[in-house]
Tab-separated table of C-alpha atoms in Angstrom:
chain	number	residue	atom	x	y	z
A	198	MET	CA	-34.782	-14.739	13.362
A	199	PHE	CA	-33.154	-12.999	10.413
A	200	VAL	CA	-29.477	-13.471	11.149
A	201	LYS	CA	-27.057	-10.515	11.473
A	202	GLY	CA	-24.331	-10.259	8.964
A	203	LYS	CA	-24.387	-10.311	5.187
A	204	GLU	CA	-27.742	-12.170	5.108
A	205	ALA	CA	-29.524	-9.376	6.985
A	206	ILE	CA	-27.855	-6.708	4.936
A	207	ARG	CA	-29.172	-8.347	1.742
A	208	MET	CA	-32.678	-7.904	2.936
A	209	TYR	CA	-34.688	-4.667	2.503
A	210	PHE	CA	-38.244	-3.482	1.744
A	211	TYR	CA	-39.027	-2.185	-1.710
A	212	CYS	CA	-42.088	-0.558	-3.214
A	213	GLU	CA	-44.188	-2.818	-5.426
A	214	ASP	CA	-45.023	0.215	-7.660
A	215	CYS	CA	-41.921	2.312	-8.035
A	216	LYS	CA	-39.314	-0.135	-6.659
A	217	LYS	CA	-37.714	2.370	-4.235
A	218	GLU	CA	-35.822	0.609	-1.476
A	219	TYR	CA	-36.151	1.090	2.321
A	220	PRO	CA	-34.227	-0.459	5.243
A	221	LEU	CA	-36.078	-3.022	7.340
A	222	ASN	CA	-35.977	-0.661	10.402
A	223	THR	CA	-37.726	2.228	8.525
A	224	HIS	CA	-40.456	4.020	10.384
A	225	SER	CA	-42.365	4.378	7.032
A	226	TYR	CA	-45.121	1.782	6.628
A	227	LYS	CA	-45.474	2.283	2.903
A	228	CYS	CA	-43.559	4.040	0.066
A	229	ASP	CA	-43.587	7.823	-0.427
A	230	CYS	CA	-45.474	7.194	-3.683
A	231	GLY	CA	-48.251	5.312	-1.826
A	232	GLY	CA	-47.210	1.788	-2.892
A	233	MET	CA	-47.131	-1.144	-0.515
A	234	PHE	CA	-43.868	-2.718	0.629
A	235	ARG	CA	-42.564	-6.130	-0.462
A	236	LEU	CA	-39.552	-7.905	1.070
A	237	HIS	CA	-36.364	-8.480	-0.914
A	238	LYS	CA	-34.131	-11.315	0.440
A	239	ASP	CA	-31.777	-13.861	-1.027
A	240	PRO	CA	-33.688	-17.092	-0.664
A	241	HIS	CA	-30.445	-19.064	-0.599
A	242	GLU	CA	-28.603	-17.086	2.010
A	243	ALA	CA	-31.083	-15.436	4.265
A	244	VAL	CA	-31.497	-17.611	7.363
A	245	VAL	CA	-34.482	-17.695	9.634
A	246	LYS	CA	-34.159	-18.810	13.199
A	247	HIS	CA	-36.487	-18.787	16.278
A	248	GLU	CA	-34.578	-17.392	19.229
A	249	ILE	CA	-37.746	-15.774	20.483
A	250	SER	CA	-40.072	-18.693	20.779
A	251	LEU	CA	-43.307	-19.664	22.703
A	252	GLY	CA	-43.144	-23.299	21.664
A	253	GLU	CA	-44.514	-23.191	18.190
A	254	PHE	CA	-45.164	-26.570	16.607
A	255	VAL	CA	-46.394	-28.214	13.401
A	256	THR	CA	-50.181	-27.950	13.789
A	257	PRO	CA	-52.110	-31.200	13.239
A	258	LEU	CA	-54.033	-31.927	9.960
A	259	VAL	CA	-57.273	-33.641	11.067
A	260	PRO	CA	-59.709	-35.495	8.774
A	261	PHE	CA	-63.220	-34.133	9.183
A	262	GLN	CA	-66.569	-35.142	7.696
A	263	VAL	CA	-69.634	-33.016	7.010
A	264	GLY	CA	-72.241	-35.371	5.549
A	265	LYS	CA	-70.511	-37.024	2.595
A	266	LEU	CA	-67.951	-34.256	2.310
A	267	ASP	CA	-64.451	-34.937	3.608
A	268	PHE	CA	-62.080	-32.177	4.551
A	269	LEU	CA	-58.685	-31.695	6.313
A	270	LEU	CA	-58.690	-29.275	9.150
A	271	LYS	CA	-55.397	-27.478	9.822
A	272	MET	CA	-55.560	-26.852	13.556
A	273	GLU	CA	-54.012	-23.386	13.736
A	274	HIS	CA	-56.189	-22.470	16.721
A	275	LEU	CA	-53.946	-24.609	18.853
A	276	LEU	CA	-50.842	-22.373	18.399
A	277	PRO	CA	-49.515	-20.618	21.576
A	278	THR	CA	-52.001	-17.655	21.725
A	279	GLY	CA	-54.821	-19.566	19.948
A	280	SER	CA	-54.447	-18.042	16.426
A	281	PHE	CA	-52.556	-18.611	13.164
A	282	LYS	CA	-51.283	-15.036	13.646
A	283	ASP	CA	-48.589	-16.520	15.903
A	284	ARG	CA	-46.726	-17.578	12.767
A	285	GLY	CA	-46.456	-14.002	11.598
A	286	ALA	CA	-45.785	-12.536	15.011
A	287	CYS	CA	-42.997	-14.967	15.671
A	288	GLY	CA	-41.301	-14.082	12.335
A	289	MET	CA	-41.671	-10.344	12.717
A	290	ILE	CA	-40.731	-10.103	16.385
A	291	ASN	CA	-37.583	-12.193	15.786
A	292	ALA	CA	-36.639	-9.930	12.914
A	293	LEU	CA	-37.286	-6.744	14.872
A	294	HIS	CA	-35.421	-8.152	17.927
A	295	ASP	CA	-32.460	-8.653	15.596
A	296	LEU	CA	-32.700	-5.118	14.390
A	297	GLY	CA	-32.669	-3.739	17.994
A	298	ILE	CA	-36.295	-2.530	17.992
A	299	LYS	CA	-37.498	-2.078	21.552
A	300	LYS	CA	-40.867	-0.419	21.169
A	301	ILE	CA	-43.660	-1.356	18.777
A	302	ALA	CA	-47.253	-0.259	18.048
A	303	LEU	CA	-49.948	-1.812	15.894
A	304	ASP	CA	-53.706	-1.880	15.110
A	305	SER	CA	-55.696	-5.121	15.343
A	306	SER	CA	-59.195	-6.487	15.618
A	307	GLY	CA	-57.748	-8.804	18.319
A	308	ASN	CA	-55.857	-11.874	17.222
A	309	ALA	CA	-52.833	-10.209	15.766
A	310	GLY	CA	-52.811	-7.950	18.729
A	311	ALA	CA	-52.618	-10.852	21.110
A	312	SER	CA	-49.943	-12.618	19.087
A	313	MET	CA	-47.785	-9.547	18.760
A	314	ALA	CA	-48.187	-8.711	22.466
A	315	ALA	CA	-47.171	-12.197	23.467
A	316	TYR	CA	-44.081	-12.396	21.323
A	317	ALA	CA	-43.151	-8.750	22.225
A	318	ALA	CA	-43.332	-9.735	25.903
A	319	ALA	CA	-41.038	-12.704	25.265
A	320	ALA	CA	-38.629	-10.356	23.493
A	321	ASP	CA	-38.890	-7.711	26.274
A	322	MET	CA	-40.351	-5.109	23.875
A	323	GLU	CA	-42.852	-2.444	24.844
A	324	CYS	CA	-46.106	-2.945	22.841
A	325	THR	CA	-49.193	-0.833	22.229
A	326	VAL	CA	-52.207	-2.135	20.436
A	327	TYR	CA	-54.926	0.034	19.011
A	328	THR	CA	-58.217	-1.828	18.669
A	329	PRO	CA	-61.811	-1.078	17.708
A	330	ASP	CA	-63.814	-0.442	20.927
A	331	ASP	CA	-66.202	-3.277	20.186
A	332	ILE	CA	-63.763	-6.213	20.117
A	333	SER	CA	-64.513	-9.155	22.397
A	334	GLN	CA	-63.523	-8.735	26.072
A	335	GLU	CA	-61.776	-12.048	25.881
A	336	LYS	CA	-59.276	-10.587	23.360
A	337	VAL	CA	-58.798	-7.414	25.415
A	338	LYS	CA	-58.017	-9.497	28.529
A	339	GLN	CA	-55.556	-11.589	26.656
A	340	ILE	CA	-53.688	-8.628	25.169
A	341	GLU	CA	-53.474	-6.871	28.506
A	342	ALA	CA	-52.351	-10.128	30.219
A	343	TYR	CA	-49.211	-10.009	28.207
A	344	GLY	CA	-48.423	-6.550	29.432
A	345	ALA	CA	-49.309	-4.593	26.372
A	346	LYS	CA	-51.145	-1.317	26.416
A	347	ILE	CA	-54.526	-1.173	24.725
A	348	VAL	CA	-55.983	1.985	23.149
A	349	LYS	CA	-59.641	1.522	22.155
A	350	VAL	CA	-60.827	3.587	19.133
A	351	ALA	CA	-64.488	4.238	18.272
A	352	ASN	CA	-66.070	3.661	14.850
A	353	GLY	CA	-64.391	0.561	13.640
A	354	ARG	CA	-61.234	-1.108	12.434
A	355	MET	CA	-60.177	1.474	9.894
A	356	LYS	CA	-60.315	4.244	12.595
A	357	ALA	CA	-57.961	2.143	14.806
A	358	CYS	CA	-55.553	1.906	11.815
A	359	ALA	CA	-55.632	5.629	11.322
A	360	ALA	CA	-55.201	6.319	15.026
A	361	VAL	CA	-51.993	4.189	15.410
A	362	LYS	CA	-50.374	5.956	12.400
A	363	GLN	CA	-51.093	9.354	13.941
A	364	ASN	CA	-49.697	8.467	17.365
A	365	LEU	CA	-46.612	6.336	16.637
A	366	GLY	CA	-44.117	8.611	18.203
A	367	ASP	CA	-40.807	6.722	18.458
A	368	ALA	CA	-42.489	3.300	18.171
A	369	TYR	CA	-41.980	0.925	15.211
A	370	TYR	CA	-45.196	0.338	13.365
A	371	ALA	CA	-45.330	-3.444	13.507
A	372	SER	CA	-48.375	-3.799	11.308
A	373	HIS	CA	-49.442	-7.347	10.269
A	374	VAL	CA	-50.963	-5.814	7.177
A	375	TYR	CA	-48.420	-3.381	5.914
A	376	ASN	CA	-45.165	-5.091	7.051
A	377	PRO	CA	-43.926	-7.957	4.774
A	378	LEU	CA	-42.017	-9.480	7.666
A	379	PHE	CA	-45.285	-10.795	8.975
A	380	PHE	CA	-45.960	-12.696	5.775
A	381	GLU	CA	-42.553	-14.452	6.113
A	382	GLY	CA	-43.854	-16.147	9.237
A	383	ILE	CA	-47.230	-17.061	7.626
A	384	LYS	CA	-45.415	-18.752	4.780
A	385	SER	CA	-44.405	-21.555	7.035
A	386	MET	CA	-47.953	-22.919	6.932
A	387	ALA	CA	-47.547	-23.636	3.214
A	388	HIS	CA	-44.370	-25.602	3.749
A	389	GLU	CA	-45.941	-27.550	6.650
A	390	LEU	CA	-48.853	-28.573	4.523
A	391	TYR	CA	-46.652	-29.663	1.729
A	392	ASP	CA	-44.664	-31.821	4.089
A	393	GLN	CA	-47.822	-33.216	5.829
A	394	LEU	CA	-49.320	-34.231	2.446
A	395	GLY	CA	-46.319	-36.169	1.460
A	396	HIS	CA	-44.796	-33.520	-0.757
A	397	HIS	CA	-48.086	-32.751	-2.471
A	398	VAL	CA	-50.032	-29.532	-2.761
A	399	PRO	CA	-53.640	-29.531	-1.622
A	400	ASP	CA	-56.202	-29.146	-4.353
A	401	TYR	CA	-58.118	-26.449	-2.525
A	402	ILE	CA	-57.610	-24.275	0.600
A	403	PHE	CA	-60.691	-22.555	2.045
A	404	MET	CA	-59.877	-19.632	4.381
A	405	PRO	CA	-61.716	-16.628	5.923
A	406	VAL	CA	-60.395	-13.427	4.491
A	407	GLY	CA	-60.382	-9.883	5.961
A	408	ASN	CA	-57.079	-8.145	5.506
A	409	GLY	CA	-55.701	-11.170	3.670
A	410	THR	CA	-52.645	-11.961	5.781
A	411	MET	CA	-53.169	-15.703	5.504
A	412	LEU	CA	-54.024	-15.652	1.806
A	413	ILE	CA	-50.995	-13.579	0.880
A	414	GLY	CA	-48.669	-15.551	3.179
A	415	LEU	CA	-49.906	-18.919	1.748
A	416	PHE	CA	-49.528	-17.562	-1.825
A	417	LEU	CA	-45.931	-16.536	-1.217
A	418	GLY	CA	-45.189	-19.912	0.486
A	419	PHE	CA	-46.641	-22.024	-2.276
A	420	MET	CA	-44.947	-19.859	-4.918
A	421	GLU	CA	-41.646	-20.947	-3.192
A	422	ILE	CA	-42.749	-24.559	-3.514
A	423	GLY	CA	-43.641	-24.109	-7.180
A	424	ARG	CA	-47.256	-24.984	-7.337
A	425	LEU	CA	-50.409	-23.250	-6.123
A	426	PRO	CA	-53.543	-24.894	-4.653
A	427	HIS	CA	-56.902	-23.245	-5.579
A	428	PHE	CA	-57.438	-20.602	-2.940
A	429	VAL	CA	-61.073	-19.981	-2.080
A	430	ALA	CA	-61.507	-16.837	0.098
A	431	VAL	CA	-64.605	-16.891	2.285
A	432	GLN	CA	-66.299	-13.627	3.453
A	433	SER	CA	-69.470	-12.853	5.363
A	434	SER	CA	-72.315	-11.632	3.050
A	435	LYS	CA	-72.516	-8.649	5.342
A	436	CYS	CA	-68.968	-7.380	4.624
A	437	ALA	CA	-67.388	-8.622	1.412
A	438	PRO	CA	-65.064	-6.140	-0.199
A	439	LEU	CA	-62.803	-8.808	-1.728
A	440	TYR	CA	-65.766	-10.605	-3.251
A	441	GLU	CA	-66.991	-7.248	-4.801
A	442	ALA	CA	-63.533	-6.488	-6.163
A	443	TYR	CA	-62.888	-10.004	-7.492
A	444	HIS	CA	-66.229	-10.420	-9.181
A	445	GLU	CA	-66.381	-6.687	-10.205
A	446	VAL	CA	-69.821	-6.089	-8.727
A	447	PRO	CA	-71.032	-2.786	-7.125
A	448	ALA	CA	-70.059	-2.271	-3.570
A	449	SER	CA	-72.850	-2.673	-0.975
A	450	PRO	CA	-73.113	-1.113	2.409
A	451	LYS	CA	-70.856	-2.874	4.971
A	452	ARG	CA	-72.635	-4.229	8.065
A	453	THR	CA	-71.572	-5.866	11.277
A	454	THR	CA	-70.937	-9.600	11.067
A	455	ILE	CA	-70.476	-12.175	13.799
A	456	ALA	CA	-67.145	-13.038	12.085
A	457	GLU	CA	-65.316	-10.270	13.924
A	458	ALA	CA	-61.888	-10.880	12.532
A	459	ILE	CA	-62.932	-10.481	8.840
A	460	ARG	CA	-65.021	-7.361	9.429
A	461	ILE	CA	-62.591	-5.330	7.274
A	462	THR	CA	-64.322	-2.808	5.090
A	463	LYS	CA	-61.294	-1.515	3.143
A	464	PRO	CA	-58.459	-4.064	3.029
A	465	LYS	CA	-55.153	-2.425	2.250
A	466	ARG	CA	-53.650	-5.198	0.099
A	467	LEU	CA	-56.793	-5.764	-2.091
A	468	LYS	CA	-54.885	-5.793	-5.285
A	469	GLU	CA	-52.492	-8.531	-4.059
A	470	MET	CA	-55.458	-10.512	-2.709
A	471	VAL	CA	-57.243	-10.491	-6.038
A	472	LYS	CA	-54.035	-11.513	-7.830
A	473	ALA	CA	-53.472	-14.408	-5.464
A	474	ILE	CA	-56.948	-15.717	-6.100
A	475	ARG	CA	-56.749	-15.296	-9.831
A	476	ASP	CA	-53.332	-16.838	-10.184
A	477	SER	CA	-54.412	-19.825	-8.273
A	478	GLY	CA	-57.544	-20.426	-10.303
A	479	GLY	CA	-59.486	-19.969	-7.123
A	480	ASP	CA	-62.681	-18.040	-6.127
A	481	VAL	CA	-64.093	-15.653	-3.570
A	482	ILE	CA	-67.487	-16.552	-2.039
A	483	THR	CA	-69.726	-15.209	0.635
A	484	VAL	CA	-71.772	-16.979	3.363
A	485	PRO	CA	-74.623	-15.645	5.514
A	486	ASP	CA	-73.987	-15.208	9.232
A	487	LYS	CA	-76.570	-17.907	9.971
A	488	ASP	CA	-74.425	-20.512	8.164
A	489	ILE	CA	-71.306	-19.354	9.978
A	490	LEU	CA	-73.037	-19.864	13.307
A	491	LYS	CA	-74.314	-23.276	12.135
A	492	ALA	CA	-70.729	-24.280	11.109
A	493	GLN	CA	-69.355	-23.134	14.455
A	494	LYS	CA	-71.939	-25.275	16.371
A	495	TYR	CA	-71.303	-28.264	14.094
A	496	LEU	CA	-67.544	-28.104	14.842
A	497	SER	CA	-68.197	-27.504	18.604
A	498	HIS	CA	-70.479	-30.504	18.888
A	499	ARG	CA	-67.629	-32.634	17.444
A	500	GLY	CA	-65.071	-31.446	19.947
A	501	ILE	CA	-63.496	-28.549	18.027
A	502	TYR	CA	-64.188	-25.091	19.559
A	503	VAL	CA	-63.232	-22.218	17.251
A	504	GLU	CA	-64.261	-18.583	16.864
A	505	MET	CA	-66.922	-17.528	14.320
A	506	THR	CA	-64.288	-16.338	11.821
A	507	SER	CA	-62.769	-19.855	11.603
A	508	ALA	CA	-66.176	-21.422	11.109
A	509	ALA	CA	-66.810	-19.150	8.130
A	510	ALA	CA	-64.343	-21.226	6.125
A	511	LEU	CA	-66.080	-24.492	6.819
A	512	ALA	CA	-69.448	-22.870	5.965
A	513	GLY	CA	-67.907	-21.723	2.679
A	514	ALA	CA	-66.477	-25.107	1.800
A	515	VAL	CA	-69.800	-26.882	2.436
A	516	GLN	CA	-71.501	-24.287	0.217
A	517	PHE	CA	-68.971	-24.568	-2.490
A	518	PHE	CA	-69.237	-28.332	-2.719
A	519	GLU	CA	-73.049	-28.554	-2.115
A	520	ASN	CA	-73.388	-30.728	-5.213
A	521	GLY	CA	-70.537	-32.972	-4.057
A	522	LYS	CA	-66.809	-33.089	-4.675
A	523	PRO	CA	-64.405	-35.523	-6.214
A	524	ASP	CA	-63.232	-38.152	-3.694
A	525	ASN	CA	-59.582	-37.606	-4.646
A	526	TYR	CA	-59.590	-33.859	-3.917
A	527	LYS	CA	-57.526	-32.754	-0.904
A	528	VAL	CA	-59.388	-29.846	0.574
A	529	VAL	CA	-57.703	-28.060	3.520
A	530	ILE	CA	-59.488	-25.703	5.911
A	531	PRO	CA	-57.250	-23.747	8.351
A	532	LEU	CA	-59.015	-23.193	11.689
A	533	THR	CA	-57.654	-19.685	12.304
A	534	GLY	CA	-58.719	-18.903	15.935
A	535	ASN	CA	-59.722	-20.516	19.180
A	536	GLY	CA	-63.303	-20.225	20.377
A	537	LEU	CA	-62.116	-19.066	23.776
A	538	LYS	CA	-61.431	-15.695	22.192
A	539	ARG	CA	-65.061	-14.915	21.776
């Protein structure tokens, strides 16, 4: 939690474009000029604790072989609600609890909704989650089990985002995309990896990317460490707005993909995502749904059951290194969500 006192006072949101400042408890989700928020805090004085906890732990880093290719799987799907989003939810809910926030609302395709609902329940906060009406029933049941209210919205993820903004009332918009407090929690994965690798940074990290919360959080975390791995963002060939922006190719019609959590047609932090990839010397690649399904089955038949979105990263890594990879390369693949969610 962000501790009360002078440390908390030193923290605020600011616009990445015009630099205007906003308090952490603002009900604005972006600047009046349209710019996205960043978080200002004194890295030497701001203290993060975990008074609201569901038993988070350092997720294992497991060696994994695909043919002659060796990878390291970061087992994020083992976190309390079955998703890496628990990192961001834990950080944000602790901060909001410290600020006295009692009622939150957010939009989600499922995993962030479940994470935020769980940590909100632990903090005795009222929570409403707006979701597309076609998300998996497993995710719906999980969110409702934590006592959160679900509002289903037709016509996709972007409509759910618009709906929550129009119906906030007196609730705090606890967005995992707009709110920088969420990224503060995700950063912890970078520091964990650095420790697990003996104070070394991995050569590559392959990750599925939709709204980019993992990508941006890892970028910020490794910037604190002082060295970036090569980030490779993996998207479905059916829905690849980051690929199109990064490679400067014409946009194509977006279609439904089996990788539900990265079915994001218009990511709000696209500019930051492109910068993170470029600064790291990484890349953005796409994989067909048939390869995602194949990767999910490959993992499952070796005892690791993850959702399709997680499998996209493995499919991407295998495709990227189809002609082999140097033996000394440390290649990390975070498994983002549990297969029981689908």
